[in-house]
Amino acid sequence: MKTSITKLKSSLFLSLAVLSFPLLAKPVAQVTEVKGQVFLITPEGKTKSLKVNDHLEEKSEVMVGEDGNITLNEYYDATYHLIEGSHVKFFDKSVQLKQGKTWIQSTNSRHSLALTTANGNVDYWKGEFITTFDQATSKTQVLVVNGEVEVSNVLDKNLKYII
């Protein structure tokens, strides 16, 4: 009887561990600087103010209020600077710029990273660039400060340019 109870406990513990594993979210970035109002929307839909040293999970969104800005380091050696009015969603090895401006500095040369907007895709490795997206005009703009990025259309990946 004692062996049955021990096996039952082990089985129950293993089942709980397997069920809870997918619930663990992968951290993708850490806040290094915040000024003004900056908010995090978690994958579960909860909202909170961001502060220095906060970690972002995959599928988290950052919204920067008026007179606000934030700097985040992600775990593939890229730094993101967002200013007022920006709205960005973070994924593993990519970000989605939903609105506003982001300045990206990447020292990564091992992993391909990406930034997407509603109509554009920017693939990058090592370099520095600024991307803007305006929802009202559906206009994506990319300015490369140094390095190279590959810019393509979301619907037609063959329509691409190296800048």
mmCIF file with all atom_site columns, C-alpha atoms in Angstrom, residues 34-159:
data_model
loop_
_atom_site.group_PDB
_atom_site.id
_atom_site.type_symbol
_atom_site.label_atom_id
_atom_site.label_alt_id
_atom_site.label_comp_id
_atom_site.label_asym_id
_atom_site.label_entity_id
_atom_site.label_seq_id
_atom_site.pdbx_PDB_ins_code
_atom_site.Cartn_x
_atom_site.Cartn_y
_atom_site.Cartn_z
_atom_site.occupancy
_atom_site.B_iso_or_equiv
_atom_site.pdbx_formal_charge
_atom_site.auth_seq_id
_atom_site.auth_comp_id
_atom_site.auth_asym_id
_atom_site.auth_atom_id
_atom_site.pdbx_PDB_model_num
ATOM 1   C CA . VAL A 1 34  ? 12.464 54.667 -17.850 1.00 0.00 ? 34  VAL A CA 1
ATOM 2   C CA . LYS A 1 35  ? 11.328 58.287 -17.928 1.00 0.00 ? 35  LYS A CA 1
ATOM 3   C CA . GLY A 1 36  ? 7.710  59.384 -17.706 1.00 0.00 ? 36  GLY A CA 1
ATOM 4   C CA . GLN A 1 37  ? 4.759  57.057 -18.087 1.00 0.00 ? 37  GLN A CA 1
ATOM 5   C CA . VAL A 1 38  ? 5.520  53.673 -19.651 1.00 0.00 ? 38  VAL A CA 1
ATOM 6   C CA . PHE A 1 39  ? 3.148  50.737 -19.363 1.00 0.00 ? 39  PHE A CA 1
ATOM 7   C CA . LEU A 1 40  ? 3.432  46.993 -19.793 1.00 0.00 ? 40  LEU A CA 1
ATOM 8   C CA . ILE A 1 41  ? 0.542  44.864 -21.030 1.00 0.00 ? 41  ILE A CA 1
ATOM 9   C CA . THR A 1 42  ? 1.215  41.249 -20.083 1.00 0.00 ? 42  THR A CA 1
ATOM 10  C CA . PRO A 1 43  ? 0.217  38.311 -22.305 1.00 0.00 ? 43  PRO A CA 1
ATOM 11  C CA . GLU A 1 44  ? -2.661 37.762 -19.854 1.00 0.00 ? 44  GLU A CA 1
ATOM 12  C CA . GLY A 1 45  ? -3.908 41.335 -20.455 1.00 0.00 ? 45  GLY A CA 1
ATOM 13  C CA . LYS A 1 46  ? -2.825 42.871 -17.137 1.00 0.00 ? 46  LYS A CA 1
ATOM 14  C CA . THR A 1 47  ? -1.421 46.400 -17.211 1.00 0.00 ? 47  THR A CA 1
ATOM 15  C CA . LYS A 1 48  ? 1.289  47.838 -14.959 1.00 0.00 ? 48  LYS A CA 1
ATOM 16  C CA . SER A 1 49  ? 3.806  50.676 -14.935 1.00 0.00 ? 49  SER A CA 1
ATOM 17  C CA . LEU A 1 50  ? 7.328  49.684 -15.890 1.00 0.00 ? 50  LEU A CA 1
ATOM 18  C CA . LYS A 1 51  ? 10.392 50.479 -13.812 1.00 0.00 ? 51  LYS A CA 1
ATOM 19  C CA . VAL A 1 52  ? 14.125 49.829 -14.135 1.00 0.00 ? 52  VAL A CA 1
ATOM 20  C CA . ASN A 1 53  ? 15.118 46.122 -13.896 1.00 0.00 ? 53  ASN A CA 1
ATOM 21  C CA . ASP A 1 54  ? 11.625 44.829 -14.792 1.00 0.00 ? 54  ASP A CA 1
ATOM 22  C CA . HIS A 1 55  ? 11.688 41.816 -17.109 1.00 0.00 ? 55  HIS A CA 1
ATOM 23  C CA . LEU A 1 56  ? 9.374  41.412 -20.096 1.00 0.00 ? 56  LEU A CA 1
ATOM 24  C CA . GLU A 1 57  ? 7.930  38.053 -21.053 1.00 0.00 ? 57  GLU A CA 1
ATOM 25  C CA . GLU A 1 58  ? 7.392  36.913 -24.604 1.00 0.00 ? 58  GLU A CA 1
ATOM 26  C CA . LYS A 1 59  ? 4.201  38.450 -26.105 1.00 0.00 ? 59  LYS A CA 1
ATOM 27  C CA . SER A 1 60  ? 4.329  41.420 -23.697 1.00 0.00 ? 60  SER A CA 1
ATOM 28  C CA . GLU A 1 61  ? 3.487  44.859 -25.049 1.00 0.00 ? 61  GLU A CA 1
ATOM 29  C CA . VAL A 1 62  ? 5.062  48.181 -24.093 1.00 0.00 ? 62  VAL A CA 1
ATOM 30  C CA . MET A 1 63  ? 3.163  51.456 -24.493 1.00 0.00 ? 63  MET A CA 1
ATOM 31  C CA . VAL A 1 64  ? 4.970  54.742 -23.975 1.00 0.00 ? 64  VAL A CA 1
ATOM 32  C CA . GLY A 1 65  ? 2.866  57.685 -22.774 1.00 0.00 ? 65  GLY A CA 1
ATOM 33  C CA . GLU A 1 66  ? 3.327  61.375 -23.543 1.00 0.00 ? 66  GLU A CA 1
ATOM 34  C CA . ASP A 1 67  ? 6.691  62.742 -22.400 1.00 0.00 ? 67  ASP A CA 1
ATOM 35  C CA . GLY A 1 68  ? 7.873  59.175 -21.753 1.00 0.00 ? 68  GLY A CA 1
ATOM 36  C CA . ASN A 1 69  ? 10.714 57.040 -23.050 1.00 0.00 ? 69  ASN A CA 1
ATOM 37  C CA . ILE A 1 70  ? 12.202 53.678 -22.240 1.00 0.00 ? 70  ILE A CA 1
ATOM 38  C CA . THR A 1 71  ? 15.328 51.662 -22.986 1.00 0.00 ? 71  THR A CA 1
ATOM 39  C CA . LEU A 1 72  ? 15.246 47.876 -22.952 1.00 0.00 ? 72  LEU A CA 1
ATOM 40  C CA . ASN A 1 73  ? 17.922 45.243 -23.495 1.00 0.00 ? 73  ASN A CA 1
ATOM 41  C CA . GLU A 1 74  ? 16.802 41.995 -25.004 1.00 0.00 ? 74  GLU A CA 1
ATOM 42  C CA . TYR A 1 75  ? 18.662 38.737 -24.589 1.00 0.00 ? 75  TYR A CA 1
ATOM 43  C CA . TYR A 1 76  ? 20.186 38.604 -28.089 1.00 0.00 ? 76  TYR A CA 1
ATOM 44  C CA . ASP A 1 77  ? 22.375 41.698 -27.598 1.00 0.00 ? 77  ASP A CA 1
ATOM 45  C CA . ALA A 1 78  ? 20.009 44.324 -28.954 1.00 0.00 ? 78  ALA A CA 1
ATOM 46  C CA . THR A 1 79  ? 18.967 47.556 -27.227 1.00 0.00 ? 79  THR A CA 1
ATOM 47  C CA . TYR A 1 80  ? 15.599 49.177 -27.948 1.00 0.00 ? 80  TYR A CA 1
ATOM 48  C CA . HIS A 1 81  ? 14.905 52.857 -27.320 1.00 0.00 ? 81  HIS A CA 1
ATOM 49  C CA . LEU A 1 82  ? 11.214 53.831 -27.494 1.00 0.00 ? 82  LEU A CA 1
ATOM 50  C CA . ILE A 1 83  ? 9.824  57.357 -27.265 1.00 0.00 ? 83  ILE A CA 1
ATOM 51  C CA . GLU A 1 84  ? 6.402  58.861 -26.522 1.00 0.00 ? 84  GLU A CA 1
ATOM 52  C CA . GLY A 1 85  ? 3.508  57.393 -28.480 1.00 0.00 ? 85  GLY A CA 1
ATOM 53  C CA . SER A 1 86  ? 5.303  54.117 -29.248 1.00 0.00 ? 86  SER A CA 1
ATOM 54  C CA . HIS A 1 87  ? 3.625  50.741 -28.924 1.00 0.00 ? 87  HIS A CA 1
ATOM 55  C CA . VAL A 1 88  ? 5.762  47.591 -29.327 1.00 0.00 ? 88  VAL A CA 1
ATOM 56  C CA . LYS A 1 89  ? 5.072  43.895 -28.795 1.00 0.00 ? 89  LYS A CA 1
ATOM 57  C CA . PHE A 1 90  ? 8.035  41.673 -27.881 1.00 0.00 ? 90  PHE A CA 1
ATOM 58  C CA . PHE A 1 91  ? 8.607  38.114 -29.085 1.00 0.00 ? 91  PHE A CA 1
ATOM 59  C CA . ASP A 1 92  ? 11.615 35.795 -29.009 1.00 0.00 ? 92  ASP A CA 1
ATOM 60  C CA . LYS A 1 93  ? 14.100 37.221 -31.572 1.00 0.00 ? 93  LYS A CA 1
ATOM 61  C CA . SER A 1 94  ? 11.595 39.743 -32.941 1.00 0.00 ? 94  SER A CA 1
ATOM 62  C CA . VAL A 1 95  ? 9.491  42.774 -32.098 1.00 0.00 ? 95  VAL A CA 1
ATOM 63  C CA . GLN A 1 96  ? 6.346  44.175 -33.651 1.00 0.00 ? 96  GLN A CA 1
ATOM 64  C CA . LEU A 1 97  ? 6.194  47.958 -33.939 1.00 0.00 ? 97  LEU A CA 1
ATOM 65  C CA . LYS A 1 98  ? 2.471  48.728 -33.766 1.00 0.00 ? 98  LYS A CA 1
ATOM 66  C CA . GLN A 1 99  ? 2.845  52.516 -33.598 1.00 0.00 ? 99  GLN A CA 1
ATOM 67  C CA . GLY A 1 100 ? 5.566  55.102 -33.127 1.00 0.00 ? 100 GLY A CA 1
ATOM 68  C CA . LYS A 1 101 ? 9.346  55.074 -33.287 1.00 0.00 ? 101 LYS A CA 1
ATOM 69  C CA . THR A 1 102 ? 12.092 52.749 -32.132 1.00 0.00 ? 102 THR A CA 1
ATOM 70  C CA . TRP A 1 103 ? 15.853 53.103 -32.291 1.00 0.00 ? 103 TRP A CA 1
ATOM 71  C CA . ILE A 1 104 ? 17.562 49.715 -32.289 1.00 0.00 ? 104 ILE A CA 1
ATOM 72  C CA . GLN A 1 105 ? 21.230 49.099 -31.568 1.00 0.00 ? 105 GLN A CA 1
ATOM 73  C CA . SER A 1 106 ? 22.308 45.496 -32.135 1.00 0.00 ? 106 SER A CA 1
ATOM 74  C CA . THR A 1 107 ? 25.737 44.056 -31.410 1.00 0.00 ? 107 THR A CA 1
ATOM 75  C CA . ASN A 1 108 ? 24.485 40.576 -32.256 1.00 0.00 ? 108 ASN A CA 1
ATOM 76  C CA . SER A 1 109 ? 26.196 38.776 -35.115 1.00 0.00 ? 109 SER A CA 1
ATOM 77  C CA . ARG A 1 110 ? 25.030 35.216 -34.379 1.00 0.00 ? 110 ARG A CA 1
ATOM 78  C CA . HIS A 1 111 ? 21.223 35.386 -34.540 1.00 0.00 ? 111 HIS A CA 1
ATOM 79  C CA . SER A 1 112 ? 18.954 36.926 -37.133 1.00 0.00 ? 112 SER A CA 1
ATOM 80  C CA . LEU A 1 113 ? 16.553 39.342 -35.442 1.00 0.00 ? 113 LEU A CA 1
ATOM 81  C CA . ALA A 1 114 ? 13.448 40.980 -36.904 1.00 0.00 ? 114 ALA A CA 1
ATOM 82  C CA . LEU A 1 115 ? 11.211 43.991 -36.513 1.00 0.00 ? 115 LEU A CA 1
ATOM 83  C CA . THR A 1 116 ? 7.795  43.942 -38.173 1.00 0.00 ? 116 THR A CA 1
ATOM 84  C CA . THR A 1 117 ? 5.122  46.535 -38.766 1.00 0.00 ? 117 THR A CA 1
ATOM 85  C CA . ALA A 1 118 ? 1.688  46.111 -40.361 1.00 0.00 ? 118 ALA A CA 1
ATOM 86  C CA . ASN A 1 119 ? 3.240  46.317 -43.822 1.00 0.00 ? 119 ASN A CA 1
ATOM 87  C CA . GLY A 1 120 ? 7.002  45.915 -43.438 1.00 0.00 ? 120 GLY A CA 1
ATOM 88  C CA . ASN A 1 121 ? 9.636  43.543 -42.169 1.00 0.00 ? 121 ASN A CA 1
ATOM 89  C CA . VAL A 1 122 ? 13.196 44.471 -41.139 1.00 0.00 ? 122 VAL A CA 1
ATOM 90  C CA . ASP A 1 123 ? 15.738 41.677 -40.643 1.00 0.00 ? 123 ASP A CA 1
ATOM 91  C CA . TYR A 1 124 ? 18.965 42.646 -38.901 1.00 0.00 ? 124 TYR A CA 1
ATOM 92  C CA . TRP A 1 125 ? 22.044 41.298 -37.199 1.00 0.00 ? 125 TRP A CA 1
ATOM 93  C CA . LYS A 1 126 ? 24.698 43.785 -36.189 1.00 0.00 ? 126 LYS A CA 1
ATOM 94  C CA . GLY A 1 127 ? 23.929 47.457 -36.720 1.00 0.00 ? 127 GLY A CA 1
ATOM 95  C CA . GLU A 1 128 ? 21.938 50.481 -35.660 1.00 0.00 ? 128 GLU A CA 1
ATOM 96  C CA . PHE A 1 129 ? 18.743 51.819 -37.211 1.00 0.00 ? 129 PHE A CA 1
ATOM 97  C CA . ILE A 1 130 ? 15.593 53.813 -36.533 1.00 0.00 ? 130 ILE A CA 1
ATOM 98  C CA . THR A 1 131 ? 12.177 52.593 -37.631 1.00 0.00 ? 131 THR A CA 1
ATOM 99  C CA . THR A 1 132 ? 8.896  54.482 -37.560 1.00 0.00 ? 132 THR A CA 1
ATOM 100 C CA . PHE A 1 133 ? 5.377  53.274 -38.228 1.00 0.00 ? 133 PHE A CA 1
ATOM 101 C CA . ASP A 1 134 ? 2.332  55.542 -38.517 1.00 0.00 ? 134 ASP A CA 1
ATOM 102 C CA . GLN A 1 135 ? -1.031 53.745 -38.261 1.00 0.00 ? 135 GLN A CA 1
ATOM 103 C CA . ALA A 1 136 ? -2.938 56.662 -39.798 1.00 0.00 ? 136 ALA A CA 1
ATOM 104 C CA . THR A 1 137 ? -0.974 56.502 -43.060 1.00 0.00 ? 137 THR A CA 1
ATOM 105 C CA . SER A 1 138 ? 0.221  52.868 -42.819 1.00 0.00 ? 138 SER A CA 1
ATOM 106 C CA . LYS A 1 139 ? 3.710  54.149 -43.565 1.00 0.00 ? 139 LYS A CA 1
ATOM 107 C CA . THR A 1 140 ? 6.877  52.368 -42.431 1.00 0.00 ? 140 THR A CA 1
ATOM 108 C CA . GLN A 1 141 ? 10.202 54.192 -42.597 1.00 0.00 ? 141 GLN A CA 1
ATOM 109 C CA . VAL A 1 142 ? 13.692 52.847 -41.886 1.00 0.00 ? 142 VAL A CA 1
ATOM 110 C CA . LEU A 1 143 ? 16.839 54.931 -41.399 1.00 0.00 ? 143 LEU A CA 1
ATOM 111 C CA . VAL A 1 144 ? 20.085 52.965 -41.062 1.00 0.00 ? 144 VAL A CA 1
ATOM 112 C CA . VAL A 1 145 ? 22.702 54.662 -38.892 1.00 0.00 ? 145 VAL A CA 1
ATOM 113 C CA . ASN A 1 146 ? 25.341 51.950 -39.384 1.00 0.00 ? 146 ASN A CA 1
ATOM 114 C CA . GLY A 1 147 ? 25.459 48.359 -40.545 1.00 0.00 ? 147 GLY A CA 1
ATOM 115 C CA . GLU A 1 148 ? 22.962 46.782 -42.922 1.00 0.00 ? 148 GLU A CA 1
ATOM 116 C CA . VAL A 1 149 ? 19.334 45.753 -42.633 1.00 0.00 ? 149 VAL A CA 1
ATOM 117 C CA . GLU A 1 150 ? 17.110 43.885 -45.044 1.00 0.00 ? 150 GLU A CA 1
ATOM 118 C CA . VAL A 1 151 ? 13.748 45.578 -45.556 1.00 0.00 ? 151 VAL A CA 1
ATOM 119 C CA . SER A 1 152 ? 10.904 43.645 -47.174 1.00 0.00 ? 152 SER A CA 1
ATOM 120 C CA . ASN A 1 153 ? 7.170  43.822 -47.723 1.00 0.00 ? 153 ASN A CA 1
ATOM 121 C CA . VAL A 1 154 ? 5.150  41.664 -45.322 1.00 0.00 ? 154 VAL A CA 1
ATOM 122 C CA . LEU A 1 155 ? 2.988  40.244 -48.116 1.00 0.00 ? 155 LEU A CA 1
ATOM 123 C CA . ASP A 1 156 ? 5.778  39.777 -50.672 1.00 0.00 ? 156 ASP A CA 1
ATOM 124 C CA . LYS A 1 157 ? 9.087  38.684 -49.120 1.00 0.00 ? 157 LYS A CA 1
ATOM 125 C CA . ASN A 1 158 ? 10.712 38.829 -52.591 1.00 0.00 ? 158 ASN A CA 1
ATOM 126 C CA . LEU A 1 159 ? 10.154 42.592 -52.653 1.00 0.00 ? 159 LEU A CA 1
#
